[in-house]
JSON list of C-alpha atoms in Angstrom, two decimals:
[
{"chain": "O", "resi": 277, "resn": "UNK", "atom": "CA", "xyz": [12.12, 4.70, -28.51]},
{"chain": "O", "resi": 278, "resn": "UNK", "atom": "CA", "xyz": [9.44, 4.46, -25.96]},
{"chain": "O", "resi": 279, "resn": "UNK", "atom": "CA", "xyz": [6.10, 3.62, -27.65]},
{"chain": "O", "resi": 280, "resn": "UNK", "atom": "CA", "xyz": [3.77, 2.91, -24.47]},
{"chain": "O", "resi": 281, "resn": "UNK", "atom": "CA", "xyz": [3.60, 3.36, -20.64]},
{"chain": "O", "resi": 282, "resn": "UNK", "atom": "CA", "xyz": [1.46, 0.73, -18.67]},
{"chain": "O", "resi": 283, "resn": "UNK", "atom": "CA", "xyz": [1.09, 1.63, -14.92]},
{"chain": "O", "resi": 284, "resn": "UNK", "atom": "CA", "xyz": [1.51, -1.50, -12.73]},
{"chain": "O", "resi": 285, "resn": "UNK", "atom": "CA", "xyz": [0.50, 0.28, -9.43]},
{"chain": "O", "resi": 286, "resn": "UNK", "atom": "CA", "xyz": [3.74, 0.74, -8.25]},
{"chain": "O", "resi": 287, "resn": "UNK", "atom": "CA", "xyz": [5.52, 1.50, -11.54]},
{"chain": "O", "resi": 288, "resn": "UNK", "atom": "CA", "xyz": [5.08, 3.09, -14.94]},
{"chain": "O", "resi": 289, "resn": "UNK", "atom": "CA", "xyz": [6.50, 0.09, -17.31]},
{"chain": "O", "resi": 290, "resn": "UNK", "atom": "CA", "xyz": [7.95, 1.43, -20.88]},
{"chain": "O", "resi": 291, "resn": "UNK", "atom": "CA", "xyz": [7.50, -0.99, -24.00]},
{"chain": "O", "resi": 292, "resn": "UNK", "atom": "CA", "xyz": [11.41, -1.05, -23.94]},
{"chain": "O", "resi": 293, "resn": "UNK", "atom": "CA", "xyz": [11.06, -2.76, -20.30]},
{"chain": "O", "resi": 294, "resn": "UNK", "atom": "CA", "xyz": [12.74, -0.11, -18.41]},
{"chain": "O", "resi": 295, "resn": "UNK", "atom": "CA", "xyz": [10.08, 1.69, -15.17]},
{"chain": "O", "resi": 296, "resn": "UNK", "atom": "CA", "xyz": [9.82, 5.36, -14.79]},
{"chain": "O", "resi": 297, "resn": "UNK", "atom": "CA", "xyz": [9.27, 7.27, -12.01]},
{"chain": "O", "resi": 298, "resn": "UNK", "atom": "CA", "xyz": [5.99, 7.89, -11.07]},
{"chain": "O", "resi": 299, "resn": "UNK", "atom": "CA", "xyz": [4.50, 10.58, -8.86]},
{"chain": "O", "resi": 300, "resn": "UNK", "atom": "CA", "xyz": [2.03, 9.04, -5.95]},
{"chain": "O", "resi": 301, "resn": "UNK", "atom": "CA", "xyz": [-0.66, 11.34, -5.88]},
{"chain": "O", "resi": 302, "resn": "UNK", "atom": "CA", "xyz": [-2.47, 11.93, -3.01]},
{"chain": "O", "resi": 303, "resn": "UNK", "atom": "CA", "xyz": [-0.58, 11.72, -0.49]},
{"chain": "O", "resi": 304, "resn": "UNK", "atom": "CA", "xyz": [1.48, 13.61, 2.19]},
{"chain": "O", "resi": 305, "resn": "UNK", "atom": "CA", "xyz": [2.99, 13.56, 5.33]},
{"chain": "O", "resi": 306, "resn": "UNK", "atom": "CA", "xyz": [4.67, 10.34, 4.88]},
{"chain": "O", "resi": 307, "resn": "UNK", "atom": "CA", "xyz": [6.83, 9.12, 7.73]},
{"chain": "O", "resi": 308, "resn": "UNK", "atom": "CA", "xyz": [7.09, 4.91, 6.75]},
{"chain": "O", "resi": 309, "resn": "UNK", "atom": "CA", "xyz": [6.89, 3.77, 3.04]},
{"chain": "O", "resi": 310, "resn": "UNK", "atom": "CA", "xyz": [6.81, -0.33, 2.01]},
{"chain": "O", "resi": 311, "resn": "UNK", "atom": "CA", "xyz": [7.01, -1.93, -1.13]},
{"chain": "O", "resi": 312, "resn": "UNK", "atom": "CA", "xyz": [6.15, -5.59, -1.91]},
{"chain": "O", "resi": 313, "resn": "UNK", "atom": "CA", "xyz": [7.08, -7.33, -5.68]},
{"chain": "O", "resi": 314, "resn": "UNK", "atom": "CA", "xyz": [3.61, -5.97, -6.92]},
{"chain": "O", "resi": 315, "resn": "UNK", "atom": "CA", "xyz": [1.99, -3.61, -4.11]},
{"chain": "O", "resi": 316, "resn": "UNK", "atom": "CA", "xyz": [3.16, -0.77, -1.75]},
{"chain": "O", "resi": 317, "resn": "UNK", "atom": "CA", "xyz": [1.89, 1.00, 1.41]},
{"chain": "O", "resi": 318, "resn": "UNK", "atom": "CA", "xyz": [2.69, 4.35, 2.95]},
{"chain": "O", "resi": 319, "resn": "UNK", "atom": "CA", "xyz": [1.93, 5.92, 6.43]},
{"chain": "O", "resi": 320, "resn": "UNK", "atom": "CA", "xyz": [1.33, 8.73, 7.11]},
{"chain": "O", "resi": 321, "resn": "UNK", "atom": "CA", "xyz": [2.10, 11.38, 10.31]},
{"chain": "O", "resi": 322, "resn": "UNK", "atom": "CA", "xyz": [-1.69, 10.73, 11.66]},
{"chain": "O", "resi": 323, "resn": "UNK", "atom": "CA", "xyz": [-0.64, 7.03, 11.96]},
{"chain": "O", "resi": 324, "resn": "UNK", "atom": "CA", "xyz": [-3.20, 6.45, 8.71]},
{"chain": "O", "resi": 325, "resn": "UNK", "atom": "CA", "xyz": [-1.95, 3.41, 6.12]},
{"chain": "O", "resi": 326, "resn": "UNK", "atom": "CA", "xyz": [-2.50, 3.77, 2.47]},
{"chain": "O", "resi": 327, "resn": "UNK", "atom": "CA", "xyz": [-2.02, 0.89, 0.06]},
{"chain": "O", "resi": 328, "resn": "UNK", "atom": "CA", "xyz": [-2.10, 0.08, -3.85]},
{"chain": "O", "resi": 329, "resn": "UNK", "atom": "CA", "xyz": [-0.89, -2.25, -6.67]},
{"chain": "O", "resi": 330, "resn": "UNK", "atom": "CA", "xyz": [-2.15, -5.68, -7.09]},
{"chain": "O", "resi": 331, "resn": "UNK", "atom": "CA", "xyz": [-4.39, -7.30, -4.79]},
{"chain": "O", "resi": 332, "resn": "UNK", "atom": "CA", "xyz": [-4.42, -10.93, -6.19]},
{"chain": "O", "resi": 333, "resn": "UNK", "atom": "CA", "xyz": [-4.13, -11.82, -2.17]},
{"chain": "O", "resi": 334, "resn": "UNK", "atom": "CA", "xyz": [-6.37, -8.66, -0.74]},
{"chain": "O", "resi": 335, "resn": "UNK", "atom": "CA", "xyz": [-2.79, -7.51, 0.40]},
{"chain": "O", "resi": 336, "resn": "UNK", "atom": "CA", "xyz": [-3.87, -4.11, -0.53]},
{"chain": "O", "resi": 337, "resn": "UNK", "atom": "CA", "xyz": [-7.52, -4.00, 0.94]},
{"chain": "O", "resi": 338, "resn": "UNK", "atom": "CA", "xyz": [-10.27, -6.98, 1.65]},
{"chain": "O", "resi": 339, "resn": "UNK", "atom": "CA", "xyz": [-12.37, -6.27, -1.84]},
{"chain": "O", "resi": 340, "resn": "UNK", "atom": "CA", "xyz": [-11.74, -9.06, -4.72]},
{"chain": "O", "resi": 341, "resn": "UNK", "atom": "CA", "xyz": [-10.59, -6.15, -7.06]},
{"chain": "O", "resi": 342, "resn": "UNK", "atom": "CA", "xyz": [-7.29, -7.57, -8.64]},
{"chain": "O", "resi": 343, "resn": "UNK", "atom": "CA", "xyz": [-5.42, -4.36, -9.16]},
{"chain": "O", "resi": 344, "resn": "UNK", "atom": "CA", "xyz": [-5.68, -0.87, -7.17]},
{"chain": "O", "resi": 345, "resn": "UNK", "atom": "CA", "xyz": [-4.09, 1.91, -9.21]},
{"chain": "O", "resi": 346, "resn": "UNK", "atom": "CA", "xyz": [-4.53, 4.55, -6.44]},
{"chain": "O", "resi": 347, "resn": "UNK", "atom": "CA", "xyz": [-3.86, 4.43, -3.10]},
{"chain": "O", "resi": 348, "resn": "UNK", "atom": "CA", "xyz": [-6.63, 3.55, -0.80]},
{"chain": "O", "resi": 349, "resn": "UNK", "atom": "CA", "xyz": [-6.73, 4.43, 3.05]},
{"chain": "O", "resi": 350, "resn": "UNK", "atom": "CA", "xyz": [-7.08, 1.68, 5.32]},
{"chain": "O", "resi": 351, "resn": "UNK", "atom": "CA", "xyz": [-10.10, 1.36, 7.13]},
{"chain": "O", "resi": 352, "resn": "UNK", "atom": "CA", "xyz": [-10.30, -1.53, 8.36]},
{"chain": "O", "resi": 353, "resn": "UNK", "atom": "CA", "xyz": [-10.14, -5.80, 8.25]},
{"chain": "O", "resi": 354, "resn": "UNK", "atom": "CA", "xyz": [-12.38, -8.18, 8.74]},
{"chain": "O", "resi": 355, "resn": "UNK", "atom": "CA", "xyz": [-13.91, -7.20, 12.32]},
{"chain": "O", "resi": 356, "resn": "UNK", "atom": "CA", "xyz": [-10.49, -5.34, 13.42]},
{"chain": "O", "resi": 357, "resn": "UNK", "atom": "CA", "xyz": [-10.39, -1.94, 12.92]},
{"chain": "O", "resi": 358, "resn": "UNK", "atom": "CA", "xyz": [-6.65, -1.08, 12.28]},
{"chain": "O", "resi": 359, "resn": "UNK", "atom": "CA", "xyz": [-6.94, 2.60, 11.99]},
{"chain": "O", "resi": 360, "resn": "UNK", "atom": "CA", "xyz": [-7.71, 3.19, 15.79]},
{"chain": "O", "resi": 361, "resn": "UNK", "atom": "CA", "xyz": [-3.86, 2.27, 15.95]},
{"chain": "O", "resi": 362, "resn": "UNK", "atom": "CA", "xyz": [-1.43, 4.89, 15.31]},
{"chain": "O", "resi": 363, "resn": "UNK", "atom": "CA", "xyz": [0.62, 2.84, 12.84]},
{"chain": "O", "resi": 364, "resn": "UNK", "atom": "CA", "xyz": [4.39, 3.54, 12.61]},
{"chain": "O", "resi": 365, "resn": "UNK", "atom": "CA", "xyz": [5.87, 1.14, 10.08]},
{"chain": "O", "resi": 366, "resn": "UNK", "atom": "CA", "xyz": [4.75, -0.81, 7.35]},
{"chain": "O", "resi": 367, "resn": "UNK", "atom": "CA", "xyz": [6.32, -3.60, 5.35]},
{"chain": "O", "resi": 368, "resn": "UNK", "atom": "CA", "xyz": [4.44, -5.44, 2.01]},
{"chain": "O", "resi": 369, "resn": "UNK", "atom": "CA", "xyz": [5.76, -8.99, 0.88]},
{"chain": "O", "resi": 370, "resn": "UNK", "atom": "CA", "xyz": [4.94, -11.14, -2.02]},
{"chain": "O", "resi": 371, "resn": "UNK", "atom": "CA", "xyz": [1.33, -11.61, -1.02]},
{"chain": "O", "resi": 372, "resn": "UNK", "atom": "CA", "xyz": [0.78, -9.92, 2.50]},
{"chain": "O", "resi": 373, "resn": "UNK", "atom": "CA", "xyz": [1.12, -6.75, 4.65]},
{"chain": "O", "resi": 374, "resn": "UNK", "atom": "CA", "xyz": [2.25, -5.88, 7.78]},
{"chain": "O", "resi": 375, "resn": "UNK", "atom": "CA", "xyz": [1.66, -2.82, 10.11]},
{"chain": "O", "resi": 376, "resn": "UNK", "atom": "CA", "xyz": [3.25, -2.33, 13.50]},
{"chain": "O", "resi": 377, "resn": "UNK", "atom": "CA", "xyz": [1.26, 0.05, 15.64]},
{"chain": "O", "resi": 378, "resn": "UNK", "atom": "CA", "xyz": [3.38, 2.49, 17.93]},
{"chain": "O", "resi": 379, "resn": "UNK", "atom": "CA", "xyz": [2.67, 0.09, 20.92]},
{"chain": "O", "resi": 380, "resn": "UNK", "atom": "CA", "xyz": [4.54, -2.39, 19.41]},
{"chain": "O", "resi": 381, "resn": "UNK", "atom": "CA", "xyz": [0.84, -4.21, 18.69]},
{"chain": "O", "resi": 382, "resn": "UNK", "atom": "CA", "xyz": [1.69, -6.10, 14.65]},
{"chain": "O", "resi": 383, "resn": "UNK", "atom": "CA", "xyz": [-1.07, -6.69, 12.47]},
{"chain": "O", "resi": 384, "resn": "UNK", "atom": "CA", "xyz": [-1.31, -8.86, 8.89]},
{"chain": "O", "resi": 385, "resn": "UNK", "atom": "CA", "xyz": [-3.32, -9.82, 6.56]}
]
């Protein structure tokens, strides 16, 4: 029997170890999705990234939060503002994310 659910940003994890699906809220239009071990990232049809899970790295977004529960939209990094790319794809590894803008421009962090 399942006694608890703990949400891990990208999963809901049971107290018998198995995940359950969970519904992203918030968000629509998606046209790229990417999933890291412990953070994910989704774009959307304006070309607008959205991230969440753990940001241990700031692979999600540039604040020293440790773990976003709900995705955030991009706005930007550092002194680059990524969102005046249209953004096609997205991919998330261990601790980093990358976004390839439809010019073929690739930005990580």
């Amino acid at each position: 029997a399942v006694v608890s659910t703990q949400s891990t940003g990208i999963a809901n994890q049971q107290s018998d170890g198995c995940k359950s699906f969970r519904k992203i809220d918030n968000l629509a239009n998606i046209k790229a999705i990417g999933a890291g071990s412990s953070h994910a990232g989704a774009v959307n049809g304006n070309g607008e990234v959205f991230l969440w899970g753990n940001n241990k790295d700031t692979q999600v977004c540039p604040k020293k939060t440790a773990m976003i529960g709900k995705p955030v939209k991009l706005t930007g990094l550092n002194t680059v503002n990524v969102v005046q790319f249209y953004i096609v794809q997205i991919a998330c590894g261990e601790g980093f994310t990358l976004c390839r803008t439809a010019d073929g421009r690739l930005y990580s962090w």
